[in-house]
Amino acid sequence: LLQKKGIAHLYKKEVARAKKTFDEALQIRRRIPSTSSIQQASSTYCLGASYYYSNDYSHALLLFQECLKVYIKESGEDSPIVAQTLYWTGKQYAKLGKPGKALEFLLSALRILKKDKAATD
């Protein structure tokens, strides 16, 4: 529920409140032993998005990189969630003035999405 509340804050452009809510959700998930690494990564992903929208691209990049490791391990390198996280990672590099790194991640995301589309056609 906290994660959904955080998303609502983002939609209302209440970025500081969203960031606080996502951080709270992540802390709770980390304390619950039965929480999967995917669930924690999901909260970390949302927290990364809130840092992006507050223009803290360095912090957002760290969070998306953390998610990417989990998503690759748990979902495989070609999963749509990996593509989505590669896209967001690329956006951070672009905002940080590293177009070469940004392009690398964005093209990786595109390759996965093309494979996924070809598999469903």
CSV table of N, CA, C and O in Angstrom, one decimal:
chain,number,residue,atom,x,y,z
A,1,LEU,N,0.8,-1.2,0.0
A,1,LEU,CA,0.0,0.0,0.0
A,1,LEU,C,0.8,1.3,0.0
A,1,LEU,O,0.5,2.2,-0.6
A,2,LEU,N,2.0,1.2,0.7
A,2,LEU,CA,2.8,2.4,0.8
A,2,LEU,C,3.3,2.7,-0.6
A,2,LEU,O,3.4,3.9,-1.0
A,3,GLN,N,3.7,1.7,-1.4
A,3,GLN,CA,4.2,1.9,-2.7
A,3,GLN,C,3.2,2.6,-3.6
A,3,GLN,O,3.5,3.5,-4.4
A,4,LYS,N,1.9,2.1,-3.5
A,4,LYS,CA,0.9,2.7,-4.3
A,4,LYS,C,0.6,4.2,-3.9
A,4,LYS,O,0.4,5.1,-4.7
A,5,LYS,N,0.8,4.4,-2.6
A,5,LYS,CA,0.6,5.8,-2.1
A,5,LYS,C,1.7,6.7,-2.6
A,5,LYS,O,1.5,7.8,-3.0
A,6,GLY,N,3.0,6.1,-2.7
A,6,GLY,CA,4.1,6.9,-3.3
A,6,GLY,C,3.8,7.2,-4.7
A,6,GLY,O,4.1,8.3,-5.2
A,7,ILE,N,3.3,6.3,-5.5
A,7,ILE,CA,3.0,6.5,-6.9
A,7,ILE,C,2.0,7.6,-7.0
A,7,ILE,O,2.1,8.5,-7.9
A,8,ALA,N,1.0,7.6,-6.2
A,8,ALA,CA,0.0,8.6,-6.2
A,8,ALA,C,0.6,10.0,-5.9
A,8,ALA,O,0.3,11.0,-6.6
A,9,HIS,N,1.6,10.1,-5.0
A,9,HIS,CA,2.3,11.3,-4.8
A,9,HIS,C,3.0,11.8,-6.0
A,9,HIS,O,3.1,13.0,-6.3
A,10,LEU,N,3.7,10.8,-6.7
A,10,LEU,CA,4.4,11.2,-7.9
A,10,LEU,C,3.4,11.8,-9.0
A,10,LEU,O,3.8,12.8,-9.6
A,11,TYR,N,2.3,11.1,-9.1
A,11,TYR,CA,1.3,11.6,-10.1
A,11,TYR,C,0.9,13.0,-9.8
A,11,TYR,O,0.6,13.8,-10.7
A,12,LYS,N,0.8,13.3,-8.5
A,12,LYS,CA,0.4,14.7,-8.1
A,12,LYS,C,1.6,15.6,-8.0
A,12,LYS,O,1.4,16.7,-7.5
A,13,LYS,N,2.7,15.2,-8.5
A,13,LYS,CA,4.0,16.0,-8.5
A,13,LYS,C,4.4,16.4,-7.1
A,13,LYS,O,5.0,17.4,-6.9
A,14,GLU,N,4.1,15.5,-6.1
A,14,GLU,CA,4.5,15.7,-4.7
A,14,GLU,C,5.8,14.8,-4.5
A,14,GLU,O,5.7,13.8,-3.8
A,15,VAL,N,6.9,15.2,-5.1
A,15,VAL,CA,8.0,14.4,-5.2
A,15,VAL,C,8.7,14.1,-3.8
A,15,VAL,O,9.0,13.0,-3.5
A,16,ALA,N,8.7,15.1,-3.0
A,16,ALA,CA,9.3,14.9,-1.7
A,16,ALA,C,8.5,13.9,-0.9
A,16,ALA,O,9.1,13.0,-0.2
A,17,ARG,N,7.2,14.0,-0.9
A,17,ARG,CA,6.3,13.1,-0.2
A,17,ARG,C,6.5,11.7,-0.8
A,17,ARG,O,6.5,10.7,-0.1
A,18,ALA,N,6.6,11.6,-2.1
A,18,ALA,CA,6.8,10.3,-2.8
A,18,ALA,C,8.1,9.6,-2.3
A,18,ALA,O,8.1,8.5,-2.0
A,19,LYS,N,9.1,10.4,-2.3
A,19,LYS,CA,10.4,9.9,-1.9
A,19,LYS,C,10.4,9.4,-0.5
A,19,LYS,O,10.9,8.3,-0.2
A,20,LYS,N,9.8,10.1,0.4
A,20,LYS,CA,9.6,9.7,1.8
A,20,LYS,C,8.8,8.4,1.9
A,20,LYS,O,9.2,7.5,2.6
A,21,THR,N,7.8,8.3,1.1
A,21,THR,CA,6.9,7.1,1.2
A,21,THR,C,7.6,5.9,0.6
A,21,THR,O,7.5,4.8,1.2
A,22,PHE,N,8.3,6.1,-0.5
A,22,PHE,CA,9.0,4.9,-1.1
A,22,PHE,C,10.1,4.5,-0.2
A,22,PHE,O,10.4,3.3,-0.1
A,23,ASP,N,10.8,5.4,0.4
A,23,ASP,CA,11.9,5.0,1.3
A,23,ASP,C,11.3,4.3,2.5
A,23,ASP,O,11.9,3.2,2.9
A,24,GLU,N,10.2,4.7,3.0
A,24,GLU,CA,9.5,4.0,4.1
A,24,GLU,C,9.1,2.6,3.7
A,24,GLU,O,9.4,1.6,4.5
A,25,ALA,N,8.6,2.5,2.5
A,25,ALA,CA,8.2,1.1,2.0
A,25,ALA,C,9.4,0.2,1.9
A,25,ALA,O,9.3,-1.0,2.3
A,26,LEU,N,10.5,0.8,1.4
A,26,LEU,CA,11.7,0.0,1.2
A,26,LEU,C,12.2,-0.5,2.6
A,26,LEU,O,12.6,-1.7,2.8
A,27,GLN,N,12.3,0.4,3.6
A,27,GLN,CA,12.7,0.0,4.9
A,27,GLN,C,11.9,-1.1,5.5
A,27,GLN,O,12.4,-2.0,6.1
A,28,ILE,N,10.6,-1.0,5.3
A,28,ILE,CA,9.7,-2.0,5.9
A,28,ILE,C,10.0,-3.3,5.2
A,28,ILE,O,10.1,-4.4,5.8
A,29,ARG,N,10.1,-3.3,3.8
A,29,ARG,CA,10.3,-4.5,3.1
A,29,ARG,C,11.7,-5.2,3.5
A,29,ARG,O,11.8,-6.4,3.5
A,30,ARG,N,12.6,-4.4,3.8
A,30,ARG,CA,13.9,-4.9,4.2
A,30,ARG,C,13.9,-5.6,5.6
A,30,ARG,O,14.7,-6.5,5.9
A,31,ARG,N,12.9,-5.2,6.4
A,31,ARG,CA,12.8,-5.7,7.8
A,31,ARG,C,12.0,-7.0,7.8
A,31,ARG,O,12.0,-7.8,8.8
A,32,ILE,N,11.2,-7.3,6.8
A,32,ILE,CA,10.3,-8.4,6.7
A,32,ILE,C,11.1,-9.6,6.1
A,32,ILE,O,11.4,-9.5,4.9
A,33,PRO,N,11.4,-10.6,6.8
A,33,PRO,CA,12.2,-11.7,6.3
A,33,PRO,C,11.6,-12.4,5.0
A,33,PRO,O,12.3,-12.9,4.2
A,34,SER,N,10.3,-12.4,4.9
A,34,SER,CA,9.7,-13.1,3.8
A,34,SER,C,9.6,-12.3,2.5
A,34,SER,O,9.2,-12.8,1.4
A,35,THR,N,10.1,-11.1,2.5
A,35,THR,CA,10.1,-10.2,1.4
A,35,THR,C,11.1,-10.7,0.4
A,35,THR,O,12.3,-10.9,0.7
A,36,SER,N,10.7,-10.9,-0.9
A,36,SER,CA,11.6,-11.3,-1.9
A,36,SER,C,12.5,-10.2,-2.4
A,36,SER,O,12.2,-9.0,-2.2
A,37,SER,N,13.6,-10.6,-3.0
A,37,SER,CA,14.5,-9.6,-3.6
A,37,SER,C,13.8,-8.8,-4.7
A,37,SER,O,14.1,-7.6,-4.8
A,38,ILE,N,12.9,-9.4,-5.4
A,38,ILE,CA,12.1,-8.7,-6.5
A,38,ILE,C,11.3,-7.6,-5.8
A,38,ILE,O,11.2,-6.5,-6.3
A,39,GLN,N,10.6,-7.9,-4.7
A,39,GLN,CA,9.8,-6.9,-4.0
A,39,GLN,C,10.7,-5.7,-3.5
A,39,GLN,O,10.3,-4.6,-3.6
A,40,GLN,N,11.8,-6.0,-3.0
A,40,GLN,CA,12.7,-5.0,-2.5
A,40,GLN,C,13.2,-4.1,-3.7
A,40,GLN,O,13.2,-2.9,-3.6
A,41,ALA,N,13.5,-4.8,-4.8
A,41,ALA,CA,14.0,-4.1,-6.0
A,41,ALA,C,12.8,-3.2,-6.6
A,41,ALA,O,13.1,-2.1,-7.0
A,42,SER,N,11.6,-3.6,-6.4
A,42,SER,CA,10.5,-2.8,-6.9
A,42,SER,C,10.4,-1.5,-6.1
A,42,SER,O,10.2,-0.5,-6.7
A,43,SER,N,10.6,-1.6,-4.8
A,43,SER,CA,10.5,-0.4,-4.0
A,43,SER,C,11.7,0.5,-4.3
A,43,SER,O,11.6,1.7,-4.3
A,44,THR,N,12.9,-0.2,-4.5
A,44,THR,CA,14.1,0.6,-4.8
A,44,THR,C,13.9,1.3,-6.1
A,44,THR,O,14.3,2.5,-6.3
A,45,TYR,N,13.3,0.6,-7.1
A,45,TYR,CA,13.0,1.2,-8.4
A,45,TYR,C,12.2,2.5,-8.3
A,45,TYR,O,12.5,3.5,-8.8
A,46,CYS,N,11.1,2.4,-7.5
A,46,CYS,CA,10.2,3.5,-7.3
A,46,CYS,C,11.0,4.7,-6.6
A,46,CYS,O,10.8,5.8,-6.9
A,47,LEU,N,11.8,4.3,-5.6
A,47,LEU,CA,12.6,5.3,-4.9
A,47,LEU,C,13.5,6.0,-5.9
A,47,LEU,O,13.7,7.2,-5.9
A,48,GLY,N,14.1,5.2,-6.8
A,48,GLY,CA,15.0,5.8,-7.9
A,48,GLY,C,14.2,6.8,-8.8
A,48,GLY,O,14.7,7.8,-9.1
A,49,ALA,N,13.0,6.4,-9.1
A,49,ALA,CA,12.2,7.3,-9.9
A,49,ALA,C,11.9,8.6,-9.2
A,49,ALA,O,12.0,9.7,-9.8
A,50,SER,N,11.7,8.5,-7.9
A,50,SER,CA,11.4,9.8,-7.1
A,50,SER,C,12.7,10.6,-7.1
A,50,SER,O,12.6,11.9,-7.1
A,51,TYR,N,13.8,10.0,-7.0
A,51,TYR,CA,15.1,10.8,-7.0
A,51,TYR,C,15.3,11.4,-8.4
A,51,TYR,O,15.7,12.6,-8.5
A,52,TYR,N,14.9,10.7,-9.5
A,52,TYR,CA,15.0,11.3,-10.8
A,52,TYR,C,14.1,12.5,-10.9
A,52,TYR,O,14.6,13.6,-11.4
A,53,TYR,N,12.9,12.4,-10.4
A,53,TYR,CA,12.0,13.6,-10.5
A,53,TYR,C,12.3,14.7,-9.6
A,53,TYR,O,11.8,15.8,-9.7
A,54,SER,N,13.2,14.5,-8.6
A,54,SER,CA,13.7,15.6,-7.8
A,54,SER,C,15.1,16.0,-8.3
A,54,SER,O,15.8,16.8,-7.6
A,55,ASN,N,15.5,15.6,-9.5
A,55,ASN,CA,16.7,16.0,-10.2
A,55,ASN,C,18.0,15.5,-9.5
A,55,ASN,O,19.0,16.1,-9.7
A,56,ASP,N,17.9,14.5,-8.7
A,56,ASP,CA,19.1,13.9,-8.0
A,56,ASP,C,19.5,12.7,-8.8
A,56,ASP,O,19.2,11.5,-8.4
A,57,TYR,N,20.1,12.9,-10.0
A,57,TYR,CA,20.3,11.8,-10.9
A,57,TYR,C,21.4,10.9,-10.4
A,57,TYR,O,21.4,9.7,-10.8
A,58,SER,N,22.4,11.4,-9.7
A,58,SER,CA,23.4,10.5,-9.2
A,58,SER,C,22.9,9.4,-8.2
A,58,SER,O,23.2,8.3,-8.3
A,59,HIS,N,22.0,9.9,-7.3
A,59,HIS,CA,21.4,9.0,-6.4
A,59,HIS,C,20.4,8.0,-7.1
A,59,HIS,O,20.4,6.8,-6.8
A,60,ALA,N,19.7,8.6,-8.1
A,60,ALA,CA,18.8,7.7,-8.8
A,60,ALA,C,19.6,6.6,-9.6
A,60,ALA,O,19.1,5.5,-9.6
A,61,LEU,N,20.7,7.0,-10.2
A,61,LEU,CA,21.5,6.1,-10.9
A,61,LEU,C,21.9,4.9,-10.0
A,61,LEU,O,21.8,3.7,-10.4
A,62,LEU,N,22.4,5.2,-8.8
A,62,LEU,CA,22.8,4.2,-7.8
A,62,LEU,C,21.7,3.2,-7.6
A,62,LEU,O,21.8,2.0,-7.5
A,63,LEU,N,20.5,3.7,-7.4
A,63,LEU,CA,19.3,2.9,-7.1
A,63,LEU,C,18.9,2.0,-8.3
A,63,LEU,O,18.6,0.8,-8.1
A,64,PHE,N,18.9,2.6,-9.5
A,64,PHE,CA,18.6,1.8,-10.6
A,64,PHE,C,19.6,0.7,-10.9
A,64,PHE,O,19.3,-0.4,-11.3
A,65,GLN,N,20.9,1.0,-10.6
A,65,GLN,CA,21.9,0.0,-10.8
A,65,GLN,C,21.7,-1.1,-9.8
A,65,GLN,O,21.9,-2.3,-10.2
A,66,GLU,N,21.3,-0.8,-8.6
A,66,GLU,CA,21.0,-1.8,-7.6
A,66,GLU,C,19.9,-2.7,-8.1
A,66,GLU,O,19.9,-4.0,-8.0
A,67,CYS,N,18.8,-2.1,-8.6
A,67,CYS,CA,17.7,-2.9,-9.1
A,67,CYS,C,18.1,-3.8,-10.3
A,67,CYS,O,17.6,-4.9,-10.4
A,68,LEU,N,18.9,-3.2,-11.2
A,68,LEU,CA,19.3,-4.0,-12.3
A,68,LEU,C,19.9,-5.3,-12.0
A,68,LEU,O,19.6,-6.3,-12.6
A,69,LYS,N,20.8,-5.3,-11.0
A,69,LYS,CA,21.5,-6.5,-10.6
A,69,LYS,C,20.4,-7.6,-10.1
A,69,LYS,O,20.5,-8.7,-10.5
A,70,VAL,N,19.5,-7.1,-9.4
A,70,VAL,CA,18.5,-8.1,-8.9
A,70,VAL,C,17.6,-8.6,-10.0
A,70,VAL,O,17.3,-9.8,-10.1
A,71,TYR,N,17.1,-7.7,-10.8
A,71,TYR,CA,16.2,-8.0,-11.9
A,71,TYR,C,16.9,-9.0,-12.9
A,71,TYR,O,16.3,-10.0,-13.4
A,72,ILE,N,18.2,-8.8,-13.2
A,72,ILE,CA,18.9,-9.7,-14.1
A,72,ILE,C,19.0,-11.1,-13.5
A,72,ILE,O,18.8,-12.1,-14.1
A,73,LYS,N,19.4,-11.1,-12.2
A,73,LYS,CA,19.6,-12.4,-11.5
A,73,LYS,C,18.2,-13.1,-11.4
A,73,LYS,O,18.2,-14.3,-11.6
A,74,GLU,N,17.2,-12.4,-11.0
A,74,GLU,CA,15.9,-13.1,-10.8
A,74,GLU,C,15.0,-13.3,-12.0
A,74,GLU,O,14.2,-14.2,-12.0
A,75,SER,N,15.1,-12.4,-13.0
A,75,SER,CA,14.2,-12.5,-14.1
A,75,SER,C,14.9,-12.8,-15.4
A,75,SER,O,14.2,-13.1,-16.4
A,76,GLY,N,16.2,-12.8,-15.5
A,76,GLY,CA,16.9,-13.1,-16.7
A,76,GLY,C,17.2,-11.8,-17.4
A,76,GLY,O,16.5,-10.8,-17.3
A,77,GLU,N,18.3,-11.9,-18.2
A,77,GLU,CA,18.8,-10.7,-18.9
A,77,GLU,C,17.8,-10.1,-20.0
A,77,GLU,O,18.0,-8.9,-20.3
A,78,ASP,N,16.9,-10.9,-20.5
A,78,ASP,CA,16.0,-10.5,-21.5
A,78,ASP,C,14.6,-10.1,-21.1
A,78,ASP,O,13.7,-10.1,-21.9
A,79,SER,N,14.4,-9.9,-19.8
A,79,SER,CA,13.1,-9.7,-19.3
A,79,SER,C,12.7,-8.2,-19.5
A,79,SER,O,13.5,-7.3,-19.5
A,80,PRO,N,11.4,-7.9,-19.7
A,80,PRO,CA,10.9,-6.6,-19.9
A,80,PRO,C,11.3,-5.6,-18.7
A,80,PRO,O,11.6,-4.5,-18.9
A,81,ILE,N,11.3,-6.2,-17.5
A,81,ILE,CA,11.7,-5.3,-16.3
A,81,ILE,C,13.1,-4.9,-16.4
A,81,ILE,O,13.5,-3.8,-16.0
A,82,VAL,N,14.0,-5.8,-16.9
A,82,VAL,CA,15.4,-5.4,-17.1
A,82,VAL,C,15.5,-4.3,-18.2
A,82,VAL,O,16.2,-3.4,-18.0
A,83,ALA,N,14.7,-4.5,-19.3
A,83,ALA,CA,14.7,-3.4,-20.3
A,83,ALA,C,14.3,-2.1,-19.7
A,83,ALA,O,14.9,-1.0,-20.0
A,84,GLN,N,13.3,-2.1,-18.9
A,84,GLN,CA,12.7,-0.9,-18.3
A,84,GLN,C,13.8,-0.2,-17.4
A,84,GLN,O,14.0,1.0,-17.4
A,85,THR,N,14.5,-1.1,-16.7
A,85,THR,CA,15.5,-0.6,-15.7
A,85,THR,C,16.7,-0.1,-16.5
A,85,THR,O,17.3,0.9,-16.1
A,86,LEU,N,17.1,-0.7,-17.6
A,86,LEU,CA,18.2,-0.3,-18.4
A,86,LEU,C,17.8,1.1,-19.0
A,86,LEU,O,18.7,2.0,-19.1
A,87,TYR,N,16.6,1.3,-19.4
A,87,TYR,CA,16.1,2.6,-19.9
A,87,TYR,C,16.3,3.7,-18.9
A,87,TYR,O,16.8,4.7,-19.2
A,88,TRP,N,15.8,3.4,-17.7
A,88,TRP,CA,15.9,4.4,-16.6
A,88,TRP,C,17.4,4.7,-16.3
A,88,TRP,O,17.7,5.8,-16.0
A,89,THR,N,18.2,3.7,-16.3
A,89,THR,CA,19.6,3.8,-16.0
A,89,THR,C,20.2,4.7,-17.1
A,89,THR,O,21.0,5.7,-16.8
A,90,GLY,N,19.9,4.5,-18.3
A,90,GLY,CA,20.3,5.3,-19.4
A,90,GLY,C,19.9,6.8,-19.3
A,90,GLY,O,20.7,7.7,-19.6
A,91,LYS,N,18.7,7.0,-18.8
A,91,LYS,CA,18.2,8.3,-18.6
A,91,LYS,C,19.1,9.1,-17.6
A,91,LYS,O,19.3,10.3,-17.8
A,92,GLN,N,19.5,8.4,-16.6
A,92,GLN,CA,20.3,9.0,-15.5
A,92,GLN,C,21.7,9.4,-16.1
A,92,GLN,O,22.1,10.5,-15.9
A,93,TYR,N,22.3,8.5,-16.9
A,93,TYR,CA,23.5,8.9,-17.5
A,93,TYR,C,23.4,10.1,-18.4
A,93,TYR,O,24.3,10.9,-18.5
A,94,ALA,N,22.3,10.1,-19.2
A,94,ALA,CA,22.1,11.3,-20.1
A,94,ALA,C,22.0,12.6,-19.3
A,94,ALA,O,22.6,13.6,-19.6
A,95,LYS,N,21.2,12.5,-18.2
A,95,LYS,CA,21.1,13.7,-17.3
A,95,LYS,C,22.4,14.1,-16.7
A,95,LYS,O,22.6,15.3,-16.4
A,96,LEU,N,23.3,13.1,-16.5
A,96,LEU,CA,24.6,13.4,-15.8
A,96,LEU,C,25.6,13.8,-16.9
A,96,LEU,O,26.8,13.9,-16.5
A,97,GLY,N,25.2,14.0,-18.1
A,97,GLY,CA,26.2,14.4,-19.1
A,97,GLY,C,27.1,13.4,-19.7
A,97,GLY,O,28.2,13.7,-20.1
A,98,LYS,N,26.6,12.1,-19.6
A,98,LYS,CA,27.4,11.0,-20.1
A,98,LYS,C,26.7,10.3,-21.3
A,98,LYS,O,26.1,9.2,-21.1
A,99,PRO,N,26.7,11.0,-22.4
A,99,PRO,CA,25.8,10.4,-23.5
A,99,PRO,C,26.3,9.0,-24.0
A,99,PRO,O,25.4,8.3,-24.5
A,100,GLY,N,27.6,8.7,-24.0
A,100,GLY,CA,28.0,7.4,-24.5
A,100,GLY,C,27.5,6.3,-23.6
A,100,GLY,O,27.0,5.3,-24.1
A,101,LYS,N,27.5,6.5,-22.3
A,101,LYS,CA,27.0,5.5,-21.3
A,101,LYS,C,25.5,5.4,-21.5
A,101,LYS,O,24.9,4.4,-21.5
A,102,ALA,N,24.8,6.6,-21.7
A,102,ALA,CA,23.4,6.6,-21.8
A,102,ALA,C,23.0,5.8,-23.0
A,102,ALA,O,22.1,5.0,-23.0
A,103,LEU,N,23.7,6.0,-24.1
A,103,LEU,CA,23.3,5.3,-25.4
A,103,LEU,C,23.5,3.8,-25.2
A,103,LEU,O,22.7,3.0,-25.7
A,104,GLU,N,24.6,3.4,-24.5
A,104,GLU,CA,24.8,2.0,-24.3
A,104,GLU,C,23.6,1.3,-23.6
A,104,GLU,O,23.2,0.3,-24.0
A,105,PHE,N,23.1,2.0,-22.5
A,105,PHE,CA,22.0,1.4,-21.8
A,105,PHE,C,20.7,1.5,-22.5
A,105,PHE,O,19.9,0.5,-22.5
A,106,LEU,N,20.5,2.6,-23.2
A,106,LEU,CA,19.3,2.7,-24.0
A,106,LEU,C,19.2,1.7,-25.2
A,106,LEU,O,18.1,1.1,-25.4
A,107,LEU,N,20.3,1.5,-25.8
A,107,LEU,CA,20.3,0.5,-26.9
A,107,LEU,C,20.1,-0.9,-26.4
A,107,LEU,O,19.5,-1.8,-27.0
A,108,SER,N,20.7,-1.2,-25.2
A,108,SER,CA,20.5,-2.5,-24.6
A,108,SER,C,19.0,-2.7,-24.3
A,108,SER,O,18.5,-3.8,-24.5
A,109,ALA,N,18.4,-1.7,-23.8
A,109,ALA,CA,16.9,-1.8,-23.5
A,109,ALA,C,16.1,-2.0,-24.8
A,109,ALA,O,15.3,-2.9,-24.8
A,110,LEU,N,16.5,-1.3,-25.8
A,110,LEU,CA,15.8,-1.5,-27.1
A,110,LEU,C,16.0,-2.9,-27.7
A,110,LEU,O,15.0,-3.5,-28.2
A,111,ARG,N,17.2,-3.4,-27.6
A,111,ARG,CA,17.4,-4.8,-28.1
A,111,ARG,C,16.5,-5.8,-27.3
A,111,ARG,O,15.9,-6.7,-28.0
A,112,ILE,N,16.4,-5.7,-26.0
A,112,ILE,CA,15.5,-6.6,-25.3
A,112,ILE,C,14.1,-6.4,-25.7
A,112,ILE,O,13.4,-7.4,-25.9
A,113,LEU,N,13.6,-5.2,-25.9
A,113,LEU,CA,12.2,-5.0,-26.2
A,113,LEU,C,11.9,-5.5,-27.6
A,113,LEU,O,10.8,-6.0,-27.9
A,114,LYS,N,12.9,-5.3,-28.5
A,114,LYS,CA,12.7,-5.9,-29.9
A,114,LYS,C,12.6,-7.4,-29.9
A,114,LYS,O,11.8,-8.0,-30.6
A,115,LYS,N,13.4,-8.0,-29.1
A,115,LYS,CA,13.4,-9.5,-28.9
A,115,LYS,C,12.0,-9.9,-28.4
A,115,LYS,O,11.4,-10.9,-28.8
A,116,ASP,N,11.6,-9.2,-27.3
A,116,ASP,CA,10.3,-9.5,-26.7
A,116,ASP,C,9.2,-9.3,-27.7
A,116,ASP,O,8.3,-10.1,-27.7
A,117,LYS,N,9.2,-8.3,-28.5
A,117,LYS,CA,8.1,-8.0,-29.4
A,117,LYS,C,8.1,-9.1,-30.5
A,117,LYS,O,7.1,-9.6,-30.9
A,118,ALA,N,9.3,-9.5,-31.0
A,118,ALA,CA,9.4,-10.6,-32.0
A,118,ALA,C,8.9,-11.9,-31.4
A,118,ALA,O,8.3,-12.7,-32.2
A,119,ALA,N,9.1,-12.2,-30.2
A,119,ALA,CA,8.6,-13.4,-29.5
A,119,ALA,C,7.1,-13.4,-29.4
A,119,ALA,O,6.5,-14.5,-29.4
A,120,THR,N,6.5,-12.3,-29.3
A,120,THR,CA,5.0,-12.2,-29.2
A,120,THR,C,4.3,-12.0,-30.5
A,120,THR,O,3.1,-12.1,-30.5
A,121,ASP,N,5.0,-11.7,-31.6
A,121,ASP,CA,4.4,-11.5,-32.9
A,121,ASP,C,4.0,-12.9,-33.5
A,121,ASP,O,4.5,-13.9,-33.3
